Short mmCIF file of C-alpha atoms in Angstrom, two decimals:
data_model
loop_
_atom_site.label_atom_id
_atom_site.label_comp_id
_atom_site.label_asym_id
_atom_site.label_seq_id
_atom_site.Cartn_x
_atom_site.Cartn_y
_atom_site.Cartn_z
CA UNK A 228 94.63 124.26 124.10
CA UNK A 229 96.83 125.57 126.72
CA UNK A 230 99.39 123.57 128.61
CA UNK A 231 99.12 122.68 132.04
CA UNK A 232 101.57 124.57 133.75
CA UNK A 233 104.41 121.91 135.32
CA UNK A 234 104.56 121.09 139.06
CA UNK A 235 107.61 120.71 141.62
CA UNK A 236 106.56 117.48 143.48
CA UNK A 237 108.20 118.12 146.88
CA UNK A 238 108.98 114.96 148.70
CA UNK A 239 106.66 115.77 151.56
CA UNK A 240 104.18 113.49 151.99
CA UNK A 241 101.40 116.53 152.56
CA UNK A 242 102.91 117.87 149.34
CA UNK A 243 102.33 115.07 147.54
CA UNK A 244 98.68 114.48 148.36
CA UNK A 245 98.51 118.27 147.09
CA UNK A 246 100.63 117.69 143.88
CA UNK A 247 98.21 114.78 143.80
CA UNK A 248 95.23 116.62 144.08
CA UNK A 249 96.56 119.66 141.49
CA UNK A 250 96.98 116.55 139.12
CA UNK A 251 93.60 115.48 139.15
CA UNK A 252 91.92 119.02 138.52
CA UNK A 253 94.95 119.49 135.94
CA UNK A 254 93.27 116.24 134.20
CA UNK A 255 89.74 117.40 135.00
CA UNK A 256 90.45 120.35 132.92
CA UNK A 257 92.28 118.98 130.17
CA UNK A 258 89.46 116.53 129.77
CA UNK A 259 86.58 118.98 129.46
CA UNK A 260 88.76 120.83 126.92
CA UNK A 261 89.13 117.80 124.92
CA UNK A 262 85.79 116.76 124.84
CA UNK A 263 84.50 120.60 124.21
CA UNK A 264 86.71 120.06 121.27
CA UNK A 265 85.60 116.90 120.27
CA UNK A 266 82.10 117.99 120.09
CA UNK A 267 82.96 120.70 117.98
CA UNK A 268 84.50 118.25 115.53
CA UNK A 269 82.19 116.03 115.08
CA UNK A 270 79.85 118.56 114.57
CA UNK A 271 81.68 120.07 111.59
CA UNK A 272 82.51 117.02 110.31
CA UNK A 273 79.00 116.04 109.31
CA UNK A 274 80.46 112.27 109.96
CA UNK A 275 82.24 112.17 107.11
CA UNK A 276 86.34 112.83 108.55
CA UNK A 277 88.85 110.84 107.10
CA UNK A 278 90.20 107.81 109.78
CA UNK A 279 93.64 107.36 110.80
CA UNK A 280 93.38 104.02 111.15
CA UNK A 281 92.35 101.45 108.91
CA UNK A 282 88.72 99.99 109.55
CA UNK A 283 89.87 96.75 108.18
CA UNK A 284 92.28 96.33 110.95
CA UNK A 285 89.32 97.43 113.86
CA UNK A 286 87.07 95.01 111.65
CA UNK A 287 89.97 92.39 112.46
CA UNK A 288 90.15 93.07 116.25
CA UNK A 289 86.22 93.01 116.71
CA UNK A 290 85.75 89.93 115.00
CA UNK A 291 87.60 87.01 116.91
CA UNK A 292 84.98 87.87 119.90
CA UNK A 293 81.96 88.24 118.04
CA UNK A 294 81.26 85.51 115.49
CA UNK A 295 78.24 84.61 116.25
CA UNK A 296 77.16 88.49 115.63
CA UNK A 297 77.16 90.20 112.73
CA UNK A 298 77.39 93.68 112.59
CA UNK A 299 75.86 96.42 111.09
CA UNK A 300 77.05 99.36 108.04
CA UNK A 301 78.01 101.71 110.29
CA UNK A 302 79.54 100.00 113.28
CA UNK A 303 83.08 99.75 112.19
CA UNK A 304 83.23 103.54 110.93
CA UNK A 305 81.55 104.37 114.54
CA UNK A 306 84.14 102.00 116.62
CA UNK A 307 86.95 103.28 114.53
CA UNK A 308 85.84 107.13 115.47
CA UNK A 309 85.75 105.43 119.28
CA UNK A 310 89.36 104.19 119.14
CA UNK A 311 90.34 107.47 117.49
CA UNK A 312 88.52 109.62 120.50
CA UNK A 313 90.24 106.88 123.19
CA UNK A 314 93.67 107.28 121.78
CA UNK A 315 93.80 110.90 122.21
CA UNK A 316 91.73 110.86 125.65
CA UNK A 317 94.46 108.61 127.15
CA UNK A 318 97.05 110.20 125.64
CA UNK A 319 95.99 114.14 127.12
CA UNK A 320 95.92 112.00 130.34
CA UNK A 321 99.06 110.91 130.12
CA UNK A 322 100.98 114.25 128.85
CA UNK A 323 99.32 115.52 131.90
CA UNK A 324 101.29 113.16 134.18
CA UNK A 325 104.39 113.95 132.18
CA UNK A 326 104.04 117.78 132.63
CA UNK A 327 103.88 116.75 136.81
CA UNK A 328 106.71 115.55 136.60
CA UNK A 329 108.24 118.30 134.82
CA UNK A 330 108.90 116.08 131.67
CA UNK A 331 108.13 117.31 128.08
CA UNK A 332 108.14 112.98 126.86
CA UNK A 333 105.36 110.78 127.90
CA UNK A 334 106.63 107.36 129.22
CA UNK A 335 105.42 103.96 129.93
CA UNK A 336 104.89 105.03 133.44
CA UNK A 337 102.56 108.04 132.26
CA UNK A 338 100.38 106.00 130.40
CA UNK A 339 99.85 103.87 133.71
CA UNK A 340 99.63 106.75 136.03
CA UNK A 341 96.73 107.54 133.56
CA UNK A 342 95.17 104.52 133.50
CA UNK A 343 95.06 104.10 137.32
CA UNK A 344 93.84 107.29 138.33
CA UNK A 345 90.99 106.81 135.87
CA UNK A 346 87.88 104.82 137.47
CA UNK A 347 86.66 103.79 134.32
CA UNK A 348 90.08 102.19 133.06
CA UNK A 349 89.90 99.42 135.29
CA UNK A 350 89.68 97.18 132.47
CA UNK A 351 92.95 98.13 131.21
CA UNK A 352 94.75 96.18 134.21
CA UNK A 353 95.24 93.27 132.94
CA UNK A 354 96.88 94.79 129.92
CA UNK A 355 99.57 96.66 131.98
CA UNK A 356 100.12 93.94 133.90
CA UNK A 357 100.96 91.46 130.57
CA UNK A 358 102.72 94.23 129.26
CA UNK A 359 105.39 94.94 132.67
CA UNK A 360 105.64 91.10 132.59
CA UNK A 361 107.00 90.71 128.89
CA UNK A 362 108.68 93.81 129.10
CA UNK A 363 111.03 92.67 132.02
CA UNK A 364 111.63 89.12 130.23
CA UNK A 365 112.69 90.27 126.70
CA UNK A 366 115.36 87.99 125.53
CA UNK A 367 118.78 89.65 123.89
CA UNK A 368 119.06 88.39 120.34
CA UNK A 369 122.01 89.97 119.54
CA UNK A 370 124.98 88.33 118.07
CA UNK A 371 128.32 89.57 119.92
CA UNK A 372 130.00 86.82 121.74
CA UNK A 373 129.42 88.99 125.46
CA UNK A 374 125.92 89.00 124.35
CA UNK A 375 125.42 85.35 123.90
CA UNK A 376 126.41 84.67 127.70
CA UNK A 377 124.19 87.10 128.64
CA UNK A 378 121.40 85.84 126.55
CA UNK A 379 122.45 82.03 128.07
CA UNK A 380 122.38 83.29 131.51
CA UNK A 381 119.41 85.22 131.45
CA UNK A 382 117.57 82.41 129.67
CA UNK A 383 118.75 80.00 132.43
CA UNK A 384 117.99 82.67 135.29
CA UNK A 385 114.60 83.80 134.31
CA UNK A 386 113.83 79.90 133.26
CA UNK A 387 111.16 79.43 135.99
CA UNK A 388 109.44 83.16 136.26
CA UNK A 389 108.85 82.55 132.42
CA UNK A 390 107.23 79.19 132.95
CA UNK A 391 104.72 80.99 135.60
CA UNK A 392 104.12 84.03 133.07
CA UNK A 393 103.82 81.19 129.95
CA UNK A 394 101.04 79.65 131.44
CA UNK A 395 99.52 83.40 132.62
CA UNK A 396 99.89 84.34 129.50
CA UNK A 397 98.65 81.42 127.10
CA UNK A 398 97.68 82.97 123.99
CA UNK A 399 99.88 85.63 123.78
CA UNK A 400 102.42 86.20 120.79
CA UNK A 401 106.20 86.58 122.37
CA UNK A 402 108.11 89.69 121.71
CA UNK A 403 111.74 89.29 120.17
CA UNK A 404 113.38 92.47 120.27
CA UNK A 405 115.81 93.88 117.66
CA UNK A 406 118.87 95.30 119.92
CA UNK A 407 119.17 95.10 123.61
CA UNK A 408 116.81 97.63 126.31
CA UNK A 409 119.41 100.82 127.20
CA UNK A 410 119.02 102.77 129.82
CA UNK A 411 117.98 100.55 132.62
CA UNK A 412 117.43 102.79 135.99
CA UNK A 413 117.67 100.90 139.48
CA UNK A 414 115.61 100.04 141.97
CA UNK A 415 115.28 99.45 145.41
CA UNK A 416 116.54 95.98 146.06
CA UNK A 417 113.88 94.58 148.32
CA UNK A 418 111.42 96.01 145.37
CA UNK A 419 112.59 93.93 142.75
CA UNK A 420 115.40 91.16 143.80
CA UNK A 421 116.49 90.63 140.00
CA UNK A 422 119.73 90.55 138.60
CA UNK A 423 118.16 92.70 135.90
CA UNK A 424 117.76 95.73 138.37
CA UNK A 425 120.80 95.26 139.97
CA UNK A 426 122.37 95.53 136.71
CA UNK A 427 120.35 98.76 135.85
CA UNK A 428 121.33 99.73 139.41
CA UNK A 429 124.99 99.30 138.78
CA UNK A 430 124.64 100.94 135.60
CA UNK A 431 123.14 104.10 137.04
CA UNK A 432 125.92 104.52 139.10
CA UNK A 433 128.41 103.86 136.93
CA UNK A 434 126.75 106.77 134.99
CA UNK A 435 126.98 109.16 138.13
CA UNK A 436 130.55 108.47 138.34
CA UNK A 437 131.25 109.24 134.30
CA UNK A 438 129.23 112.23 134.32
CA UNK A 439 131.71 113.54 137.51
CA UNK A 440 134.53 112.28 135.46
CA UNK A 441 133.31 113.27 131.51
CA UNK A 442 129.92 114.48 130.77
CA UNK A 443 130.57 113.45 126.99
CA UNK A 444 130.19 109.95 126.55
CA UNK A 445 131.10 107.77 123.32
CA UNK A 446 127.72 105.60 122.46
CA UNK A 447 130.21 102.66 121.76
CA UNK A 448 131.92 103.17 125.41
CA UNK A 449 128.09 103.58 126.58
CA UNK A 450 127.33 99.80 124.58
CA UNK A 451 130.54 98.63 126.40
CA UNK A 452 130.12 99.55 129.61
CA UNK A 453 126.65 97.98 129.58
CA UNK A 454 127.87 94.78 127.99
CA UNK A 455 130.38 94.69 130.78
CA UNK A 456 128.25 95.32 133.80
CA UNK A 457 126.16 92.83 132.44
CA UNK A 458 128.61 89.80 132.30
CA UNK A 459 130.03 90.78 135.87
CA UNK A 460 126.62 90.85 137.76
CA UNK A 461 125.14 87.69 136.03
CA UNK A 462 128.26 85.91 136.65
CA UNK A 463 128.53 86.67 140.09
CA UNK A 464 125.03 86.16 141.36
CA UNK A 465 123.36 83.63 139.43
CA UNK A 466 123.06 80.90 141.71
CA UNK A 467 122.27 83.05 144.91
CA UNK A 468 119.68 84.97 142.35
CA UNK A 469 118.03 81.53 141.36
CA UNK A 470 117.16 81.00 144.81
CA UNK A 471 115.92 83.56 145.08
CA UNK A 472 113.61 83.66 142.27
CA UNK A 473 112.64 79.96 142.72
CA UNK A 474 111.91 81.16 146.73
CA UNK A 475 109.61 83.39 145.71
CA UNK A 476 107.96 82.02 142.71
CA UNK A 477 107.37 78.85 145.25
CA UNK A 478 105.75 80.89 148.00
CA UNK A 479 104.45 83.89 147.43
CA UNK A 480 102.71 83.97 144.22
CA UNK A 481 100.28 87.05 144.52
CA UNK A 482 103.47 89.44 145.83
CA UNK A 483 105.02 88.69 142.14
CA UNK A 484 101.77 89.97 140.78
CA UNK A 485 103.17 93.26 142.67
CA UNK A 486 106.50 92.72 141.88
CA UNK A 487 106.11 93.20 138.02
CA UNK A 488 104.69 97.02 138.66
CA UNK A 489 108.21 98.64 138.57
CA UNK A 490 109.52 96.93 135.83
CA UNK A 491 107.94 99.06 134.09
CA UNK A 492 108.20 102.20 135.26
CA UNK A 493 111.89 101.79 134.86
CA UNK A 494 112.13 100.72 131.25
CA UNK A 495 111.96 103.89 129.94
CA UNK A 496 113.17 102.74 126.77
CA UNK A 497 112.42 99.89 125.08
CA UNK A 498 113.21 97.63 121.83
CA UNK A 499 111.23 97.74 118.93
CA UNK A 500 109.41 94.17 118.61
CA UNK A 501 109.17 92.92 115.36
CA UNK A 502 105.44 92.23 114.05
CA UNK A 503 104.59 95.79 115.01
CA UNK A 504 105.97 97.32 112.07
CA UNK A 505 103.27 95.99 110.24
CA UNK A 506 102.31 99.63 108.20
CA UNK A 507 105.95 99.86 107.04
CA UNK A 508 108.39 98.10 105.79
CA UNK A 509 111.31 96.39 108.75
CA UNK A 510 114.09 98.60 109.38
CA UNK A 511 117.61 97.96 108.64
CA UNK A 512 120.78 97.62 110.71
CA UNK A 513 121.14 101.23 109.83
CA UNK A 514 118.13 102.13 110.66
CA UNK A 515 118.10 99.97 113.71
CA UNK A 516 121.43 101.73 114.63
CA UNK A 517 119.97 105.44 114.13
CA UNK A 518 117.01 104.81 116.34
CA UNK A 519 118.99 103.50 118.88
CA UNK A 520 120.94 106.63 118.70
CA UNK A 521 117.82 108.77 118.77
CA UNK A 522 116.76 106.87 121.60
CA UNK A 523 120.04 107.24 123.68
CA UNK A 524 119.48 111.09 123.08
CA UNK A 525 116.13 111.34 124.72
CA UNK A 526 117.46 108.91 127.44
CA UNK A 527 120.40 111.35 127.70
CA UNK A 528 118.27 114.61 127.61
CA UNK A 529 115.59 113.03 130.47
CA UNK A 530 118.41 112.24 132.82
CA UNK A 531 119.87 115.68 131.83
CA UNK A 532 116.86 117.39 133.13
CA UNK A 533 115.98 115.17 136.16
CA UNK A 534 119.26 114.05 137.87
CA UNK A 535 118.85 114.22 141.49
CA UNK A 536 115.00 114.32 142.14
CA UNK A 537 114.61 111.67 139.48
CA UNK A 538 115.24 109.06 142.50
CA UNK A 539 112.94 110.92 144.72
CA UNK A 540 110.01 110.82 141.71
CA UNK A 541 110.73 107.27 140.84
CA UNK A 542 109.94 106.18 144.89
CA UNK A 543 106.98 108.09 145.23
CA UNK A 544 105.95 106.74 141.99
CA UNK A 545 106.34 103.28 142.75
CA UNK A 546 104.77 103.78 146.29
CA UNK A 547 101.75 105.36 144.77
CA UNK A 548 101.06 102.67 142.25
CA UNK A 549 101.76 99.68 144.72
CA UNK A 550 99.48 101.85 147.12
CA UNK A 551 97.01 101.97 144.37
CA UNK A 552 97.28 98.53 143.14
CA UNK A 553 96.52 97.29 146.81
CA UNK A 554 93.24 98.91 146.55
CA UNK B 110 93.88 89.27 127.73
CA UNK B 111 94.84 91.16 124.55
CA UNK B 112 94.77 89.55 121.35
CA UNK B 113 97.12 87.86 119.34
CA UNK B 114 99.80 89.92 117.48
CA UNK B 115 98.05 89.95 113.81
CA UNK B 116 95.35 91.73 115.69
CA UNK B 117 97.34 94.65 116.83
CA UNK B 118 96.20 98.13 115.89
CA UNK B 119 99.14 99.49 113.17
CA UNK B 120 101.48 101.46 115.63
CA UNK B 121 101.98 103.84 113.54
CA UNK B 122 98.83 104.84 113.01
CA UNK B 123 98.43 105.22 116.84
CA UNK B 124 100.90 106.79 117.01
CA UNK B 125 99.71 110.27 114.50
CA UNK B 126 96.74 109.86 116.57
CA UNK B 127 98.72 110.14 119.75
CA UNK B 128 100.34 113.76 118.18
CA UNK B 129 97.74 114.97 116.64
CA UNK B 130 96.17 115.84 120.09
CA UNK B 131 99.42 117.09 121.91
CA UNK B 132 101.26 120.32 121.03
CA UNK B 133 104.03 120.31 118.89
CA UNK B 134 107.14 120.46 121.28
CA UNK B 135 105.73 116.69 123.01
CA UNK B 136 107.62 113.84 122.67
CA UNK B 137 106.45 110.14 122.95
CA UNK B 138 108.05 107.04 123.98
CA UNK B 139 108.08 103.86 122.17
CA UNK B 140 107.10 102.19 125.30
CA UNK B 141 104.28 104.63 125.53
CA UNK B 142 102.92 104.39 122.12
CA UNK B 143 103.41 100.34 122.12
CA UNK B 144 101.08 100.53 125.78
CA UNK B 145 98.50 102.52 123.80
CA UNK B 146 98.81 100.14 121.27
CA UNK B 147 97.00 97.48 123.27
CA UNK B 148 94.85 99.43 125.63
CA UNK B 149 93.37 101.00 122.50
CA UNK B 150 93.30 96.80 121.28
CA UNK B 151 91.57 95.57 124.74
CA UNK B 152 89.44 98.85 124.75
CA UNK B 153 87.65 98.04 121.51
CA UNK B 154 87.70 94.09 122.63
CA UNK B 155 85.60 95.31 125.58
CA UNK B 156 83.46 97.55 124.37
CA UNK B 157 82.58 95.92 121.54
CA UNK B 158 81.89 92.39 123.20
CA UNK B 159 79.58 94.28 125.89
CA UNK B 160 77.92 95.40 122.96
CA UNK B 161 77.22 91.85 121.77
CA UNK B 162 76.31 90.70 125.26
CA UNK B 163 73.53 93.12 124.92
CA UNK B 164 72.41 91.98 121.17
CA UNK B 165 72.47 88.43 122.55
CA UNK B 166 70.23 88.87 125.76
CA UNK B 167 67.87 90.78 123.35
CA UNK B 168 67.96 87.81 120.89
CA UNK B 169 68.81 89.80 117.66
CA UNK B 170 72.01 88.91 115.43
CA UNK B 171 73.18 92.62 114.14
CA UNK B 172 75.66 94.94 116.45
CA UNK B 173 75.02 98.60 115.51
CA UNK B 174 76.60 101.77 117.00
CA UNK B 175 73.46 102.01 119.40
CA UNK B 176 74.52 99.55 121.27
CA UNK B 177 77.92 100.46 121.79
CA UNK B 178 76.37 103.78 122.77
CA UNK B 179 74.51 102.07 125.18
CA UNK B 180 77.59 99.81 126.67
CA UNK B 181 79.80 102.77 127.04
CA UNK B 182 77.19 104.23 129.27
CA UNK B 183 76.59 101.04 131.13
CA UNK B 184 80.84 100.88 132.03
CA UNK B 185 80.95 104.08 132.69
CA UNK B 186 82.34 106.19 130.10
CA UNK B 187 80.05 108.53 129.61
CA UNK B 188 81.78 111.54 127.85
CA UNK B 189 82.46 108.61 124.95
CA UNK B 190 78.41 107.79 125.01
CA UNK B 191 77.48 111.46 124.98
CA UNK B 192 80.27 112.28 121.90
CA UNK B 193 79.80 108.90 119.99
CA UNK B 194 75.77 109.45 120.03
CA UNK B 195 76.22 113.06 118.78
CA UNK B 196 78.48 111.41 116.11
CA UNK B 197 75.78 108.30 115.06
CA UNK B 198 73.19 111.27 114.81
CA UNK B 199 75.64 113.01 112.39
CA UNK B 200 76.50 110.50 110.54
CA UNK B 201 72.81 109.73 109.88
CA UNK B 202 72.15 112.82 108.95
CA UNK B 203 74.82 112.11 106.30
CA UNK B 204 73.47 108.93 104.91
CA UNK B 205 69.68 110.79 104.71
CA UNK B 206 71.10 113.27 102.47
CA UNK B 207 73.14 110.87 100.13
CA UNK B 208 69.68 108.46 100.13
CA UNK B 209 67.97 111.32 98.93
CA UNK B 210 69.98 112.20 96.61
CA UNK B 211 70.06 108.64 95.84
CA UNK B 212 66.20 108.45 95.41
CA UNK B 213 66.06 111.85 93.51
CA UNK B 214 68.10 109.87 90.85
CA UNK B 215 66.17 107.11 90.47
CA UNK B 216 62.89 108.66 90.60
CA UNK B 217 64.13 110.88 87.81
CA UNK B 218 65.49 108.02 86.21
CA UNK B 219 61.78 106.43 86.56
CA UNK B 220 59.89 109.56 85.69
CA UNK B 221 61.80 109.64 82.08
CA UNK B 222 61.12 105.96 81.49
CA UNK B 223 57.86 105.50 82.20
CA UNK B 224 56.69 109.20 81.26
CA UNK B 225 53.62 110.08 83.58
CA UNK B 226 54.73 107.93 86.57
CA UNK B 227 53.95 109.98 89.71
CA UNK B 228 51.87 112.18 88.92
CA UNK B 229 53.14 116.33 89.76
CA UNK B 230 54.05 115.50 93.50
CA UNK B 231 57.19 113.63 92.25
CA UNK B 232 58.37 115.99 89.80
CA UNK B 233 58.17 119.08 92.39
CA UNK B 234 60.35 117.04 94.73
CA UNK B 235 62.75 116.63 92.02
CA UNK B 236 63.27 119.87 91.12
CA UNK B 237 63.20 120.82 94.97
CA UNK B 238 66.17 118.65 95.80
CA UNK B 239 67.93 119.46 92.59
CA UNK B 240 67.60 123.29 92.77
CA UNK B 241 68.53 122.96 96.47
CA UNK B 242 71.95 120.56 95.27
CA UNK B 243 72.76 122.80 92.71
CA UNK B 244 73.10 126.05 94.51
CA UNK B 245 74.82 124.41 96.81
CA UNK B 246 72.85 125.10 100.04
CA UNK B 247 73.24 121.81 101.78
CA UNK B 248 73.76 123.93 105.18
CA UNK B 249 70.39 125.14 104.74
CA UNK B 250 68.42 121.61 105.07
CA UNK B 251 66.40 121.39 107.95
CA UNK B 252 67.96 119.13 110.66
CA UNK B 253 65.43 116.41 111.31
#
């Protein structure tokens, strides 16, 4: 298939709707190649390909809703084929909205740029909506002596948002990450009045100014740094912060519906959560430790390529999808 | 609301689905392929249980892959009806020929035990679908 050639989103608002509308035929396009394709495999297949994944664990997720059915031969082979053809659907979608943005990694953020320009993924809300709100309120497990403030403070700041998102989310398994999210990128404040984006904030520009100073950075000085701006914004703004949190978790209850969308657009990485690893065996320390590194170097390479218009993309980004979301 | 956590679709499984349909220089996130993750979760959830809805208005007890068919088309997502029903033909086609085969067996089987069971009709067929099988011209069958 060919590539869809990458776009310069221009900060013009005329530009955008264009960029906007080049994105949509760009998806058009890609779509009507992937289903031409798709066609053409199943009809060389006969029905008989090989699935990627197991029909014992789609058997597992149809099951809890249907008891009282039963279901017949063929229906897990054909809902495991439907998965299959979603999967790769979405994710064409998505490496389309990567490409806009002149990125060759898909994101978080691509994946819901996807889903909300696609009518018939309205369903998918609510999951991108559960997923933002975890995904902000990960606790650090960690066990440095720095890292256990931080893990007391932000327990103790974020105590009553996670009380509201407990009782959104009853039913739903917590996450408990391995090693601390890197690579936090700020945020307007009025957006987002957390001490967790101020502290990505901080860190951002505390990157700027090391980049002027060194470009090569030390991973350990990287951990340090972070560990540092951590402890200094927490300890300086907790009380002010739980005000603030308690204000608005008080009052306006639909606008924190709103206010979870750019958590996630500015996680770009995130920890591994154990209980997904459930196809291989749980990584060690030293694995732990390499994929952190590999992560840092994608982190480092995406802020390589976008430096200055990253800010510029990450506004029009979040105005689009709170646009959107108003709808 | 997504499922519990046992539920989960193996990420890694999602994830060779996820590159299998990119070219080769992409790159994914772990963020992305953990949102996939559960949309592809929820997306069978919803499908599926549409599916049921149907089976229970109808009063019958057995989901098969027409109705999905059907509820795709009903939400929406047509291009999955159109490729999934092209896919439940195929795969029909599939089980025909391995019944066949199947009954080609057995009636063979029969033939030798009871001697003149079936008469000429039966044998013909046999040696039809085993002449056919044997030179290996499966392309060749008629598409019913």
């Amino acid at each position: 298939m060919a590539i869809p050639t990458k776009e310069e989103v221009e900060q013009n608002e005329e530009d955008n709707t264009f960029s906007r509308l080049q994105l949509l035929a760009q998806q058009r396009h890609a779509m009507e190649e992937f289903w031409r394709r798709s066609q053409e495999q199943i009809e060389a297949s006969a029905g008989n390909h090989e699935h990627i994944l197991p029909i014992d664990c789609v058997k597992n997720v149809i099951r809890p809703k249907n008891d009282a059915m039963m279901l017949s031969a063929d229906t897990p082979t054909f809902v495991t084929k439907l998965c299959e053809l979603f999967v790769q659907e979405l994710t064409l979608r998505a490496w389309v909205c990567a490409n806009s943005h002149n990125r060759d990694i898909i994101l978080g953020t691509d994946i819901a740029e996807a889903i909300t320009t696609t009518e018939s993924y309205h369903f998918l809300g609510n999951v991108l909506r559960s997923h933002k709100a975890l995904g902000s309120t990960a606790p650090d497990i960690d066990t440095s002596a720095r890292k256990h403030i931080k893990l007391d403070q932000m327990t103790s700041l974020y105590h009553p948002t996670q009380e509201m998102q407990a009782s959104r989310l009853a039913g739903y398994p917590p996450h408990v990450p391995i090693y601390p999210p890197i690579g936090q990128m700020g945020t307007q404040h009025k957006l987002s009045p957390f001490t967790f984006m101020m502290q990505g904030e901080s860190l951002l520009n505390m990157k700027r100014e090391k980049s002027l100073v060194n470009e090569v950075m030390v991973c350990t000085n990287k951990m340090s740094i972070n560990n540092f701006d951590g402890a200094t914004s927490i300890g300086g703004g907790s009380s002010s912060d739980v005000a603030i949190v308690v204000q608005q978790g008080e009052t306006t209850h639909p606008f924190s519906s709103q206010n979870a969308c750019p958590s996630l657009e500015d996680n770009y990485v995130v920890p591994m959560p154990t209980g997904h690893v459930q196809s291989f065996s749980p990584p060690t320390n030293i694995n732990v430790k390499k994929l952190h590194q590999e992560e840092k170097n994608i982190y480092s390479q995406d802020v390589a390529e976008e430096d200055m218009s990253n800010e510029s993309l990450e506004g029009s980004q979040k105005d689009e999808d709170l646009f959107l979301h108003e709808k | 609301m997504t499922n519990g956590q046992d539920n989960l679709l193996p990420i890694a499984n999602v994830g060779r689905i996820m590159k299998d349909g990119l070219p080769p220089q992409a790159k994914i996130s772990k963020r992305a392929k953990e949102t996939i993750q559960e949309c592809a979760t929820e997306f069978i959830s919803f499908v599926t249980g549409e599916a049921s809805e149907r089976c229970r208005r109808e009063r019958r007890k057995t989901v098969n892959g027409d109705d999905v068919c059907h509820a795709m088309r009903s939400l929406g997502l047509d291009h999955y009806a159109d490729a999934m029903h092209r896919y439940l033909q195929r795969y029909r086609e599939g089980e025909e020929l391995a019944a066949s085969l199947n009954s080609s067996s057995s009636a063979a089987a029969a033939a030798a035990a009871a001697g003149s069971r079936g008469g000429g009709a039966i044998q013909i067929d046999v040696r039809a679908e085993l002449s056919i099988f044997r030179s290996g011209n499966n392309q060749g069958r008629p598409n019913n």
